Coordinates of C-alpha atoms in Angstrom, one line a residue:
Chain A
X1 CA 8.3 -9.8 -80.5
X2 CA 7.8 -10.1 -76.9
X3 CA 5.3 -7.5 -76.7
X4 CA 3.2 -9.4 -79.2
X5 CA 3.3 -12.5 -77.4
X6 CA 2.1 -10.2 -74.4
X7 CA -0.9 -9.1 -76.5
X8 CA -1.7 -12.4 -77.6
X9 CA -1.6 -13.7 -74.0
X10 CA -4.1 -10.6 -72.9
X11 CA -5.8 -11.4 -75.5
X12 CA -6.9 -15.0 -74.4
X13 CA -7.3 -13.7 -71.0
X14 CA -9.9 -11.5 -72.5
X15 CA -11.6 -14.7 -74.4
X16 CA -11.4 -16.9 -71.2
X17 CA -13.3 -13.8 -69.2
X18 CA -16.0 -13.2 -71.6
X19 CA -16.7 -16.8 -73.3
X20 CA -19.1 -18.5 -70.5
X21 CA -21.1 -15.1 -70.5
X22 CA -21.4 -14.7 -74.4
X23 CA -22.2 -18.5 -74.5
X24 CA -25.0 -18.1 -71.9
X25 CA -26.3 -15.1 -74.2
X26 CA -26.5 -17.2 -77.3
X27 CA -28.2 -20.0 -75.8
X28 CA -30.9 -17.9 -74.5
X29 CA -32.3 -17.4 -78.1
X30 CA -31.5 -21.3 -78.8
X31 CA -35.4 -22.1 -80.0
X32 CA -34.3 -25.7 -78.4
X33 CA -36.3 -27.4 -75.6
X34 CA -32.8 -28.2 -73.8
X35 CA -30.8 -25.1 -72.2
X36 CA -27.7 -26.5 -74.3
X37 CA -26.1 -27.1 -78.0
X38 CA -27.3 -27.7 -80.8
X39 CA -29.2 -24.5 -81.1
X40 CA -31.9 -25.5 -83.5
X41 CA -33.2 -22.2 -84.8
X42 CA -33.8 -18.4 -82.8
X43 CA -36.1 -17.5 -80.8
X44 CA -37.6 -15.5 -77.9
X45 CA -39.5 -18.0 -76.5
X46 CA -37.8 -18.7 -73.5
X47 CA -37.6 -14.9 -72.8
X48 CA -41.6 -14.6 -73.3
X49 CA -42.0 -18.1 -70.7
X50 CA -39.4 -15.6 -68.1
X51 CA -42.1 -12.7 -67.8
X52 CA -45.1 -15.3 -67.3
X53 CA -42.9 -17.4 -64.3
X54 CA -44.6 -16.0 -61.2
X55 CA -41.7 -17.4 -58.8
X56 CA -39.1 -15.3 -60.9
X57 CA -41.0 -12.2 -61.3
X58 CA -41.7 -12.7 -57.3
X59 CA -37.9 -13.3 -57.2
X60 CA -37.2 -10.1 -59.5
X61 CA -39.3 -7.6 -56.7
X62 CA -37.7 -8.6 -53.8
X63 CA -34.1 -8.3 -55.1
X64 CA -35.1 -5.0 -56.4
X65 CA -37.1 -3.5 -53.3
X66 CA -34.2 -5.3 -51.4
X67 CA -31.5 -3.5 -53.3
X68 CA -33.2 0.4 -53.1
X69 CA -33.7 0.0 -49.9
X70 CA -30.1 -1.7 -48.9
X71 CA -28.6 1.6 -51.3
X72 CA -30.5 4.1 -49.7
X73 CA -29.2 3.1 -46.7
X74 CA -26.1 2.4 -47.1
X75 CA -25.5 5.0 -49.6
X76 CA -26.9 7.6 -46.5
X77 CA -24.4 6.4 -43.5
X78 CA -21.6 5.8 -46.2
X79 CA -21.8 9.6 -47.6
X80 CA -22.0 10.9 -43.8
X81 CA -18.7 8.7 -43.4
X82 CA -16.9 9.7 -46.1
X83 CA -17.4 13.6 -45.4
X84 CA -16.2 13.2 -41.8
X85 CA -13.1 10.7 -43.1
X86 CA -12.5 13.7 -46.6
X87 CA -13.6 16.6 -44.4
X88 CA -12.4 16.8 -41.1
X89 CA -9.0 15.5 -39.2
X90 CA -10.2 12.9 -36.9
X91 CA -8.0 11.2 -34.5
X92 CA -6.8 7.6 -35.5
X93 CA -8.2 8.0 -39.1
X94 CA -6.5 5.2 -40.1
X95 CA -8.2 2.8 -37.2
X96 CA -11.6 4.3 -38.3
X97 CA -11.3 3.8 -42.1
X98 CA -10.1 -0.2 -40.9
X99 CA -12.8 -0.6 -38.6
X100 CA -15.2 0.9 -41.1
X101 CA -13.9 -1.2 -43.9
X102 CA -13.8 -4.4 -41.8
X103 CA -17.1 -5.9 -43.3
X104 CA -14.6 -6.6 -46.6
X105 CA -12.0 -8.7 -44.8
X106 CA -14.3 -10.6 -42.6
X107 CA -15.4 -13.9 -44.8
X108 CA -19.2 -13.3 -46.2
X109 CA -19.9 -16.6 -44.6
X110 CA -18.8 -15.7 -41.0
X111 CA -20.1 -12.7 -41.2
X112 CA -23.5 -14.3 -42.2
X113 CA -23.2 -16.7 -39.6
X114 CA -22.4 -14.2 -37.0
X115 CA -25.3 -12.0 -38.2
X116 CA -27.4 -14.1 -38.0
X117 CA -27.0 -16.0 -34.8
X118 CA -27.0 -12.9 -32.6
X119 CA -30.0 -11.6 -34.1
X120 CA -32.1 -14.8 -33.3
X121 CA -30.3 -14.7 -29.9
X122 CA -32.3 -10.9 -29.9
X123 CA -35.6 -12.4 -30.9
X124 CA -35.1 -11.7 -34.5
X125 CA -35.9 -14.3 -36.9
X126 CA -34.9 -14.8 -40.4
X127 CA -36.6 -12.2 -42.3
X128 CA -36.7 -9.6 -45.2
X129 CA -35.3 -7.3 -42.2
X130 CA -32.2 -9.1 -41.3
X131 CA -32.1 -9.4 -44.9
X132 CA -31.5 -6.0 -45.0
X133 CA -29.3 -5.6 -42.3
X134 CA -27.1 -8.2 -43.6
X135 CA -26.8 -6.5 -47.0
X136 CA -26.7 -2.6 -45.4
X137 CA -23.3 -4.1 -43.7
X138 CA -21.4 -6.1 -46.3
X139 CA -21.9 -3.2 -49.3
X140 CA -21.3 -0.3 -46.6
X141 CA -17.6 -0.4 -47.2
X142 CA -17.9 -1.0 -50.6
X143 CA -19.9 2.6 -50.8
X144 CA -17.8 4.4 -48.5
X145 CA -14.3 3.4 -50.6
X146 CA -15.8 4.5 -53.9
X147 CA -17.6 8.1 -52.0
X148 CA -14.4 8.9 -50.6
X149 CA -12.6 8.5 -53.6
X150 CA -14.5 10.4 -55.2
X151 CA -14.9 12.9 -52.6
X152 CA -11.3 14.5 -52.9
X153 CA -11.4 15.0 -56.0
X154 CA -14.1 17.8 -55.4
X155 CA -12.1 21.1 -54.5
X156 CA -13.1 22.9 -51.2
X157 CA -12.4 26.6 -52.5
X158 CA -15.5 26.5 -54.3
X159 CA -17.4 26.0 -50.9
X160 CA -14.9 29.1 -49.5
X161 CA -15.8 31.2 -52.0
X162 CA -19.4 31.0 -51.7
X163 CA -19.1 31.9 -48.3
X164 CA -16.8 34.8 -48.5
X165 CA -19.8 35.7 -50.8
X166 CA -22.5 35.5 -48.4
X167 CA -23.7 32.3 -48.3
X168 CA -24.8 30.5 -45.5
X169 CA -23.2 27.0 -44.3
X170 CA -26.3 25.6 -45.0
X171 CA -27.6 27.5 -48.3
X172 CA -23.6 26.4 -49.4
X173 CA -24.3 22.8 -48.7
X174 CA -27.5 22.6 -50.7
X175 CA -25.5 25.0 -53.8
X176 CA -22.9 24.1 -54.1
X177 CA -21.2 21.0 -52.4
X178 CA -24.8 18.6 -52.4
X179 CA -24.2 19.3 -56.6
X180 CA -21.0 18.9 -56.4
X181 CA -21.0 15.5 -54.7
X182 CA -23.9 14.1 -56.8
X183 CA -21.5 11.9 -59.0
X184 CA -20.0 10.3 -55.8
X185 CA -23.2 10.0 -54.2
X186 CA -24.5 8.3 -57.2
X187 CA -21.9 6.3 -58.1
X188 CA -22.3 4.8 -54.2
X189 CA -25.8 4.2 -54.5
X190 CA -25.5 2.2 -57.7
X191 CA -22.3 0.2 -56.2
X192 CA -24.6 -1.0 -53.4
X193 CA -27.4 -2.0 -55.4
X194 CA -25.4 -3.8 -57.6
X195 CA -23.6 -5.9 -54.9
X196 CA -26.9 -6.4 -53.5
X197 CA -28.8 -7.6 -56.1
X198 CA -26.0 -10.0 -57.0
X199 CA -25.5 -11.1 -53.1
X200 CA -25.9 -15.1 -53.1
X201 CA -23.5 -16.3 -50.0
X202 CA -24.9 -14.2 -47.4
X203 CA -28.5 -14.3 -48.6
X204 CA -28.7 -18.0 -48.2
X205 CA -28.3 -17.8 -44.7
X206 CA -30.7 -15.2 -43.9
X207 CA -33.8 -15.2 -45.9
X208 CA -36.9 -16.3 -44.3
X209 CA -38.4 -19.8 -46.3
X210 CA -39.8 -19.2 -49.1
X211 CA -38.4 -16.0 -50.2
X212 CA -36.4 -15.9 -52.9
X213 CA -33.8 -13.0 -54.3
X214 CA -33.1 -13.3 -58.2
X215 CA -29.4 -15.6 -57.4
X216 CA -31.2 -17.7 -55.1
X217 CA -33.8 -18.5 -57.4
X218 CA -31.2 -19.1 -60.2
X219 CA -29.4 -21.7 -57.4
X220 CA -32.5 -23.2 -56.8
X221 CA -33.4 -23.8 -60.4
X222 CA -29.7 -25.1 -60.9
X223 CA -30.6 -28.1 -58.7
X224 CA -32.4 -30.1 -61.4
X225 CA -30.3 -28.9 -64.7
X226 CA -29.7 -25.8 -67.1
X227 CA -32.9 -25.2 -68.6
X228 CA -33.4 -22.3 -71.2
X229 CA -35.4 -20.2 -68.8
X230 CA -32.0 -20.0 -66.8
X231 CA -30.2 -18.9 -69.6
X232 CA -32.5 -15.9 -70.8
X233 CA -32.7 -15.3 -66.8
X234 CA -29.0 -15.1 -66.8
X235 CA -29.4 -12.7 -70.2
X236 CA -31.7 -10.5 -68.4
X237 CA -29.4 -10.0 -65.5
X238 CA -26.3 -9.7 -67.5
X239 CA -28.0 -6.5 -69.2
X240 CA -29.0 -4.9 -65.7
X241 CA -25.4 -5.5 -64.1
X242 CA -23.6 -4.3 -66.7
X243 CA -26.0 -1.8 -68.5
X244 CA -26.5 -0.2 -65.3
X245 CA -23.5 0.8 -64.4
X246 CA -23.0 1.9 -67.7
X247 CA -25.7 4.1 -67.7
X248 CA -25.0 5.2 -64.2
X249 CA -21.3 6.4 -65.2
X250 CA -22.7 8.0 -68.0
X251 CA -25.2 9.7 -66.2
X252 CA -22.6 10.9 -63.4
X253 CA -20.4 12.2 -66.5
X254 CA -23.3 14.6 -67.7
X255 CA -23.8 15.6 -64.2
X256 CA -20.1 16.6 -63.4
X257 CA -19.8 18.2 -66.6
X258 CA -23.2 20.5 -66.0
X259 CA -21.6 21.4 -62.5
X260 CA -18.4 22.5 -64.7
X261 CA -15.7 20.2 -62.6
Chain B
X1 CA -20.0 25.7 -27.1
X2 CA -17.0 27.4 -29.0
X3 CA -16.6 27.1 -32.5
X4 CA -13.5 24.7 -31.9
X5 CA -15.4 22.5 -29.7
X6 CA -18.3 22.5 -32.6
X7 CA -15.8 21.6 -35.2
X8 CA -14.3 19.0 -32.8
X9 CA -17.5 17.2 -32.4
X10 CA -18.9 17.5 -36.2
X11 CA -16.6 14.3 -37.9
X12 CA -18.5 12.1 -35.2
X13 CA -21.4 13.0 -35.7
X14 CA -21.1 12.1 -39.5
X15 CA -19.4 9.1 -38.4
X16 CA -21.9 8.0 -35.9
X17 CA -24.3 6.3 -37.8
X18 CA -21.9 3.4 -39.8
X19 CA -19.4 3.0 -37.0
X20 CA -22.7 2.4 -35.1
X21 CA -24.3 0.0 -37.7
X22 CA -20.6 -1.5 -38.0
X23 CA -20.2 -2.3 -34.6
X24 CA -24.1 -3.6 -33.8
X25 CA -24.4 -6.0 -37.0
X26 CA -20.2 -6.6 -37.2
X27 CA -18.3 -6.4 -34.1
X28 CA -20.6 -7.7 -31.5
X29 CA -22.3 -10.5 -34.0
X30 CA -18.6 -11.9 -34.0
X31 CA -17.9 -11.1 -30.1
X32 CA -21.7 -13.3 -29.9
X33 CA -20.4 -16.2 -31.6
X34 CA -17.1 -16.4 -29.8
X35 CA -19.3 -16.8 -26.3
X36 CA -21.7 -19.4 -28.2
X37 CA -18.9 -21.7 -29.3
X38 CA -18.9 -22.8 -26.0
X39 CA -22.4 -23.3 -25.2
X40 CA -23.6 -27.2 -26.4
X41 CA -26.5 -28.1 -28.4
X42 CA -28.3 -30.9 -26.1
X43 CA -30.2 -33.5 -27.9
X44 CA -33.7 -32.0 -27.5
X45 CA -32.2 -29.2 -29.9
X46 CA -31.9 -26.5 -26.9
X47 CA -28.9 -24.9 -26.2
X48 CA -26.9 -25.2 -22.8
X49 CA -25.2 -21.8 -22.5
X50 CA -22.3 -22.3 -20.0
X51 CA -18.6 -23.3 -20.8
X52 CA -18.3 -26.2 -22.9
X53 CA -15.2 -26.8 -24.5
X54 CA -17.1 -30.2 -27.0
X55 CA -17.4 -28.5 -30.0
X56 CA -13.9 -26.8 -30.2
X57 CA -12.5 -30.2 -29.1
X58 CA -14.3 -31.6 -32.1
X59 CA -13.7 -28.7 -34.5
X60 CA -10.3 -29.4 -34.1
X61 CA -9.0 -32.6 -33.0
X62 CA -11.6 -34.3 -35.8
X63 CA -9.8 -34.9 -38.7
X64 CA -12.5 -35.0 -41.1
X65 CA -12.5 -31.0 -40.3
X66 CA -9.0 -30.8 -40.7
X67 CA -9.0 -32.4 -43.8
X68 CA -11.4 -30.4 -45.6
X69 CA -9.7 -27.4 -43.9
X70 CA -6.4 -28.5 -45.8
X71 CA -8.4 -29.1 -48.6
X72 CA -9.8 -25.5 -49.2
X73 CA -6.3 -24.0 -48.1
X74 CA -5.3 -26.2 -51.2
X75 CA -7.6 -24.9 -53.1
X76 CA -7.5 -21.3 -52.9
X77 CA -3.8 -21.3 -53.0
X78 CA -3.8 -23.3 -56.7
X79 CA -6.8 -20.4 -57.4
X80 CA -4.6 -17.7 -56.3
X81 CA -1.3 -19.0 -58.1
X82 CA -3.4 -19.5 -61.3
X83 CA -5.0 -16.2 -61.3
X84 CA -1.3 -14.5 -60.6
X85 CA -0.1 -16.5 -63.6
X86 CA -2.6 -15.3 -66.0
X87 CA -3.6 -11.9 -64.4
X88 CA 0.0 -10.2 -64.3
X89 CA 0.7 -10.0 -68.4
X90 CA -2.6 -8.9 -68.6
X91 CA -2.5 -6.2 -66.7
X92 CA 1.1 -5.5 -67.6
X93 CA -0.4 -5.2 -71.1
X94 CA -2.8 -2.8 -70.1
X95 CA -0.9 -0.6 -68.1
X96 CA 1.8 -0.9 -71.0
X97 CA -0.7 -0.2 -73.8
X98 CA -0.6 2.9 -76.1
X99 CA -4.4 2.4 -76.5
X100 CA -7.3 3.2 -74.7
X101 CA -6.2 2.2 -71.3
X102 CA -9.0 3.0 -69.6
X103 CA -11.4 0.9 -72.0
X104 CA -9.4 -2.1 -71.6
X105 CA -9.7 -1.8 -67.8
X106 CA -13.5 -1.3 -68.5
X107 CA -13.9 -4.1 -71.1
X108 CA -12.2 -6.7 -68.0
X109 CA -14.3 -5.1 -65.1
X110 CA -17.6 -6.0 -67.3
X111 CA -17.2 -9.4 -65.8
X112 CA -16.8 -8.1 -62.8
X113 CA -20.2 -6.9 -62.8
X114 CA -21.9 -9.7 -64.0
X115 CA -23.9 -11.7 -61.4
X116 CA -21.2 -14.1 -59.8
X117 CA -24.5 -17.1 -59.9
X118 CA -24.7 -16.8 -63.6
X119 CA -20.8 -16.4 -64.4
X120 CA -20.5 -19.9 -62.4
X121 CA -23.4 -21.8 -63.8
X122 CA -22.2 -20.4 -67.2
X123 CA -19.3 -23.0 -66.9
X124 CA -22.1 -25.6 -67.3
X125 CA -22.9 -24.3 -70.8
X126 CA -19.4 -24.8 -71.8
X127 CA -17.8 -28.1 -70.3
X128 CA -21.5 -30.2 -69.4
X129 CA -22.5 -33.0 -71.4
X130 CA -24.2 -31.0 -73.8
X131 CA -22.2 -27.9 -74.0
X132 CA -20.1 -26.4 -76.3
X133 CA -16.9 -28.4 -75.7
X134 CA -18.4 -32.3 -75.8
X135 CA -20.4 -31.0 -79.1
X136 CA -17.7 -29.2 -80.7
X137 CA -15.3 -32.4 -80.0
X138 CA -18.3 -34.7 -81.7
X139 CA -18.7 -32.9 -84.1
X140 CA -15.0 -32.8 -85.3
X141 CA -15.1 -36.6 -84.5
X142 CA -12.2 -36.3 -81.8
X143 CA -14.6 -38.1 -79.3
X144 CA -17.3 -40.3 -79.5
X145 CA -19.2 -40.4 -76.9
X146 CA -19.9 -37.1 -74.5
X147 CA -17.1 -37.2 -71.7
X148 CA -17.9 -35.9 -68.3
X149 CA -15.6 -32.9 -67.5
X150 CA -17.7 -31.4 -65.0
X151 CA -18.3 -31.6 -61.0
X152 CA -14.6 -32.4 -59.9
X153 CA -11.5 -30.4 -58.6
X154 CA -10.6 -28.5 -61.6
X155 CA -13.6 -27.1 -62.4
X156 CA -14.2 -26.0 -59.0
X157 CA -10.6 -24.1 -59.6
X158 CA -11.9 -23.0 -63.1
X159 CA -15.1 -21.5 -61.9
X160 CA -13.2 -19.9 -59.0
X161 CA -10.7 -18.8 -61.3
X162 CA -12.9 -16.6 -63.7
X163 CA -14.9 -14.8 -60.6
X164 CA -11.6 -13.6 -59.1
X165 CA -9.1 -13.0 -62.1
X166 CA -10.3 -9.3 -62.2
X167 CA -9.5 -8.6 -58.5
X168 CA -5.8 -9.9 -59.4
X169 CA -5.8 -7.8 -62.6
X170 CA -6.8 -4.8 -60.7
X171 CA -4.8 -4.8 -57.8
X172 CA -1.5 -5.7 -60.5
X173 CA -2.6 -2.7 -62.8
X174 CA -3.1 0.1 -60.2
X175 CA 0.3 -1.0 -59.0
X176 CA 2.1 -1.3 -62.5
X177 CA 0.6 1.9 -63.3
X178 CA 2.0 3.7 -60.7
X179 CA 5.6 3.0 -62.0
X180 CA 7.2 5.3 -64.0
X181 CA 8.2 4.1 -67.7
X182 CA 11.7 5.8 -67.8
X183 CA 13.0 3.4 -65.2
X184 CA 12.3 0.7 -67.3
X185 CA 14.5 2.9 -70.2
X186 CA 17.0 3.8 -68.1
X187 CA 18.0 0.2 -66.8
X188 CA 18.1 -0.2 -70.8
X189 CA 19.8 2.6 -71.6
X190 CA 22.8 0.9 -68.8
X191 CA 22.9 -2.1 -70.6
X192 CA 20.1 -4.6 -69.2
X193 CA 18.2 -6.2 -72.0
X194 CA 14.2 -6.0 -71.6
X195 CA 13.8 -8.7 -69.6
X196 CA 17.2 -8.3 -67.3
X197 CA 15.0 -4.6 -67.0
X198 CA 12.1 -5.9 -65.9
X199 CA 13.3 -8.9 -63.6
X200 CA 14.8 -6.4 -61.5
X201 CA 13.1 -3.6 -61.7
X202 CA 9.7 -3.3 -62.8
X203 CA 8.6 -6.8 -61.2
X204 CA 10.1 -6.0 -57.7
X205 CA 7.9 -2.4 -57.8
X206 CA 4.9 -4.0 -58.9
X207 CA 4.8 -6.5 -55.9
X208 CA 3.1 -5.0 -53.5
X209 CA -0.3 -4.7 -56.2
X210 CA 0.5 -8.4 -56.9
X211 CA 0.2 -9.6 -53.0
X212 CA -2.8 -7.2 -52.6
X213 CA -4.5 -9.2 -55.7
X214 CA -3.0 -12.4 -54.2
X215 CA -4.9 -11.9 -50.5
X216 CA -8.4 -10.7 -52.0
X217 CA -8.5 -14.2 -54.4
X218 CA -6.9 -16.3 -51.4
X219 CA -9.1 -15.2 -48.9
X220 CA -12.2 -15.1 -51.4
X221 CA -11.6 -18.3 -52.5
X222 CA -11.3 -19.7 -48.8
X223 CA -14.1 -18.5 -47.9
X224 CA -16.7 -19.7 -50.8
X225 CA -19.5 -22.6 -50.9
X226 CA -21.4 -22.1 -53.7
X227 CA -18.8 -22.4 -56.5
X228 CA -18.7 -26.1 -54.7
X229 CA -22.0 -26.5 -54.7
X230 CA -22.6 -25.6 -58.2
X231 CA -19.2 -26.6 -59.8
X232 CA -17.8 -29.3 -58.1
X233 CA -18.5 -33.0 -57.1
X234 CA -19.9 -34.8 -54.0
X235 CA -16.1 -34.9 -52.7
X236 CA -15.4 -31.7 -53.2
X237 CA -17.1 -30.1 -50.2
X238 CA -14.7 -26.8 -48.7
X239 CA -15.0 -25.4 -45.5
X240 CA -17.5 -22.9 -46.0
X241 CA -19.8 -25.6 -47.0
X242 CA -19.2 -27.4 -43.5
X243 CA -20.6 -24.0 -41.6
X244 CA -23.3 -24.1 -44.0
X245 CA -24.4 -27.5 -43.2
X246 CA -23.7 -27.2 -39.6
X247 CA -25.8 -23.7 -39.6
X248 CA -28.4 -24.0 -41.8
X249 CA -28.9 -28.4 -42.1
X250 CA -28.1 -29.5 -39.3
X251 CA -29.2 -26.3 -37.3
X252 CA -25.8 -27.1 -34.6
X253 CA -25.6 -23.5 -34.4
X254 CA -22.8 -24.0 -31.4
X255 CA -20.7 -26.0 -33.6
X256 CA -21.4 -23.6 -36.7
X257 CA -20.2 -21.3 -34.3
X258 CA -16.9 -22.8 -33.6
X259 CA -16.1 -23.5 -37.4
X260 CA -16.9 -20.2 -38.3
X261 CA -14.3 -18.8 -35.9
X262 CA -12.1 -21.4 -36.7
X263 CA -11.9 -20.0 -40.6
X264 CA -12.1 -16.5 -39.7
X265 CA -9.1 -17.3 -37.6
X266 CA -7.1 -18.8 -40.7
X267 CA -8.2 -16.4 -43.0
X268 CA -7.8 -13.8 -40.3
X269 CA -3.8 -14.7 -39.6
X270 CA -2.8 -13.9 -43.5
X271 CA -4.9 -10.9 -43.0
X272 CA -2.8 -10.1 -40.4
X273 CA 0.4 -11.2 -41.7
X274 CA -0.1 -9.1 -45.1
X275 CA -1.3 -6.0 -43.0
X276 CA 1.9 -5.9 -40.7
X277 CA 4.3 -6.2 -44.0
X278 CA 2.1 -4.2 -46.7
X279 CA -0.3 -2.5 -44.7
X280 CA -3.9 -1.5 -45.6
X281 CA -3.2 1.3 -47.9
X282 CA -2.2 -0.7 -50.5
X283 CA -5.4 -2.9 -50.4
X284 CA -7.9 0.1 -50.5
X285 CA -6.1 1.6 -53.7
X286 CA -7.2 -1.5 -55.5
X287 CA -10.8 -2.1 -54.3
X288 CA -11.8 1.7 -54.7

């Protein structure tokens, strides 16, 4: 009895998460001329007027560039963290893994405002650079929580045992423990891309005029009303958020399981 | 250099890079601001660096700050209490299933990925004057006319609500899951019924996950302006949204200075306060 009412409860909890988001999917195949009920027929119109709006496609490549570049970089000096963090004892650890977490408990908003102030003290205006900065800093943690995690699950034996066979440090590195860390380094690269491409708070404060990033463009079109175009906008990016990581975990599945951990 | 030395030196060289980066675009931002809180924007839109204590003394002795500081406070704690209330059965439920526990977690992190703009705005579709609500309730003939549900308090609650309920759920399930079943059984098996059981046993172990969850939605919440901006009503303006306007409108950068610090030090305190009772530990389990 009481278990059930649990499940019912979870349930509804489940419903209240996914309703908004299946809504916005439905509507964006409403044939209607209004981004809202009644939907009048189905359509793909509004997905077909999404490729030919040059301000969203603009807006699509600079999240996209944006986001590589903020997980390649992030994803580089998370990795190096991590191994020293998995790897090695350091003294105070635990005052390292705070500071290097820190990003996370400092509000987006004052970290943005912080940002951004000291660089234009520096001669550094708003730009697609401090753009980068900005987003290299907030999803660094981010990376270097899920890497680590990761990163003791791999056993150090194996590296051991290839050198007791002969291998070099550096030949063991590129063997066996670059394969072996693939997965995490993977799954890191994809985190930070995703929290970048969906970055709206701090992205407001630092892009230059006139650029946009896929959110900000949404918030911008939000100003007048909902029209279609936002919803099959808001289809499109519903797929990549979610189908990426999907295809991302799968991906780091096949790769673990080739490696044989 | 001897091998020991090599082997000393190696963890900070790997850690050189992000503790650099953390401490160029982190630490020493925030040390910046600190100093430019006291410097005064003149009225030919320079800045007088020196010590001015102006905008402090209007940061906090203005009560239209301190109001909407009280305001957001509000706010986050009714967001917080809400998503405890309806995040701990459901992750109870999943830690608790005989299922697929691992593709319930999945299923509620989906949202979780889903761009936090879209998952906001998305409320429109449901509660605006033409959304699925008014229509459904005109169509049944409960209402007659559409009623306005949108842009106030609630919905500002609502919106923050739905982007955080999967931190809470997290942070409660990692911690729930950790527990081991046969207490529950064994405070049975001495005579407490199911709920005496979990009362006093299960809910004290499972606290820890539930004041992790609580500080990420509290300080999240805090510390958000577009949910405001897109959700809420002209009166409904929280703190973030003052730094915002002082930054980037009214370009006061001395003054967005001093707010900033002023929320970071609120926010900051709990922070704090959590970390000197819980510590850290528990917080990173959750978020990696």
């Amino acid at each position: 009895m009481g278990w059930q009412l649990i499940r019912g409860y979870a349930l509804l909890v489940y419903v209240f998460m996914f309703l908004p988001v299946a809504v916005v999917v439905l509507l964006s195949f409403n044939a209607s001329q209004f981004g809202s009920f009644p939907i009048t027929g189905v359509s793909l119109r509004w997905f077909g007027e999404l490729a030919q709006n040059e301000a969203i496609l603009r807006a699509f490549r600079t999240s996209i560039i944006l986001g590589l570049l903020t997980a390649l970089i992030s994803t580089t000096l998370g990795v190096l963290a991590s191994l020293a963090l998995v790897r090695y004892r350091v003294p105070g650890e635990n005052v390292i893994s705070t500071l290097l977490i820190a990003p996370i408990l400092v509000p987006e908003v004052v970290l943005a405002v912080a940002l951004l102030l000291f660089l234009n003290f520096l001669g550094i205006n708003k730009s697609f650079g401090l753009l980068l900065f900005g987003h290299v800093i907030f999803t660094l943690p981010f990376v270097i929580l899920v890497v680590q995690a990761r990163l003791m699950a791999i056993r150090r034996d194996v590296e051991e045992a290839a050198m007791s066979l002969g291998a070099s440090p550096v030949q063991t590195f590129f063997q066996i423990t670059l394969p072996l860390m693939l997965p995490a380094v993977l799954a890191g690269a994809l985190f930070a891309f995703t929290i970048s491409f969906d970055d709206i708070t701090g992205t407001l404060f630092w892009k230059p005029g006139g650029v946009e990033t896929v959110p900000t463009q949404i918030f911008a079109m939000l100003r007048n009303s909902i029209s279609p175009e936002i919803n099959a906008l808001g289809t499109v990016m519903i797929v990549m958020t979610v189908g990426l990581p999907l295809l991302g975990a799968a991906v780091a599945r096949i790769l673990s399981r080739k490696s044989g951990t | 250099m001897s091998i020991e030395a090599r082997e000393r030196r190696q963890p900070w060289i790997l850690l050189s890079p992000a503790l650099t980066a953390i401490t160029l675009l982190l630490f020493v931002p925030l040390l910046f601001i600190v100093v430019y809180s006291f410097w005064l924007r003149t009225a030919t839109g320079a800045d007088q660096s020196g010590f001015f204590l102006d905008n402090w003394r209007e940061a906090l002795s203005d009560p239209f700050y301190r109001d909407i500081l009280l305001f957001t406070l509000k706010i986050a704690a009714i967001t917080t209490l809400v998503c405890a209330v309806m995040g701990y059965p459901a992750a109870y439920f999943i830690a608790r299933s005989r299922g697929n526990k691992a593709v319930l977690l999945l299923l509620l992190m989906l949202p979780f990925w889903i761009s936090y703009i879209i998952r906001t705005m998305s409320w429109i579709n449901i509660l605006g004057v033409s959304g699925a609500l008014n229509t459904l309730l005109l169509w049944a003939g409960v209402i007659s006319e559409p009623i306005q549900m949108l842009y106030n308090q609630t919905t500002v609650i609502l919106g923050l609500v739905h982007f955080l309920l999967p931190f809470m759920i997290l942070n409660v399930f990692v911690s729930l899951d950790g527990i081991d079943v046969s207490l529950e059984d064994a405070a049975t098996s001495l005579g407490a019924t199911r709920w005496q059981a979990f009362v006093q046993v299960t809910l004290p172990l499972s606290l820890p996950g539930l004041a992790a969850g609580g500080l990420l939605c509290f300080v999240l919440a805090a510390g958000t302006y577009i949910t405001p901006l897109v959700l809420g009503g002209p009166t409904d303006a929280m703190f973030a949204n003052l730094v915002y306007e002082a930054i980037i409108t009214q370009l006061n950068w001395p003054l967005g200075s001093a707010l900033s610090l002023m929320l970071l030090a609120v926010l900051g305190l709990l922070v704090m306060i959590y970390n000197r009772y819980l510590g850290m530990a528990q917080l990173m389990k959750g978020l990696g």
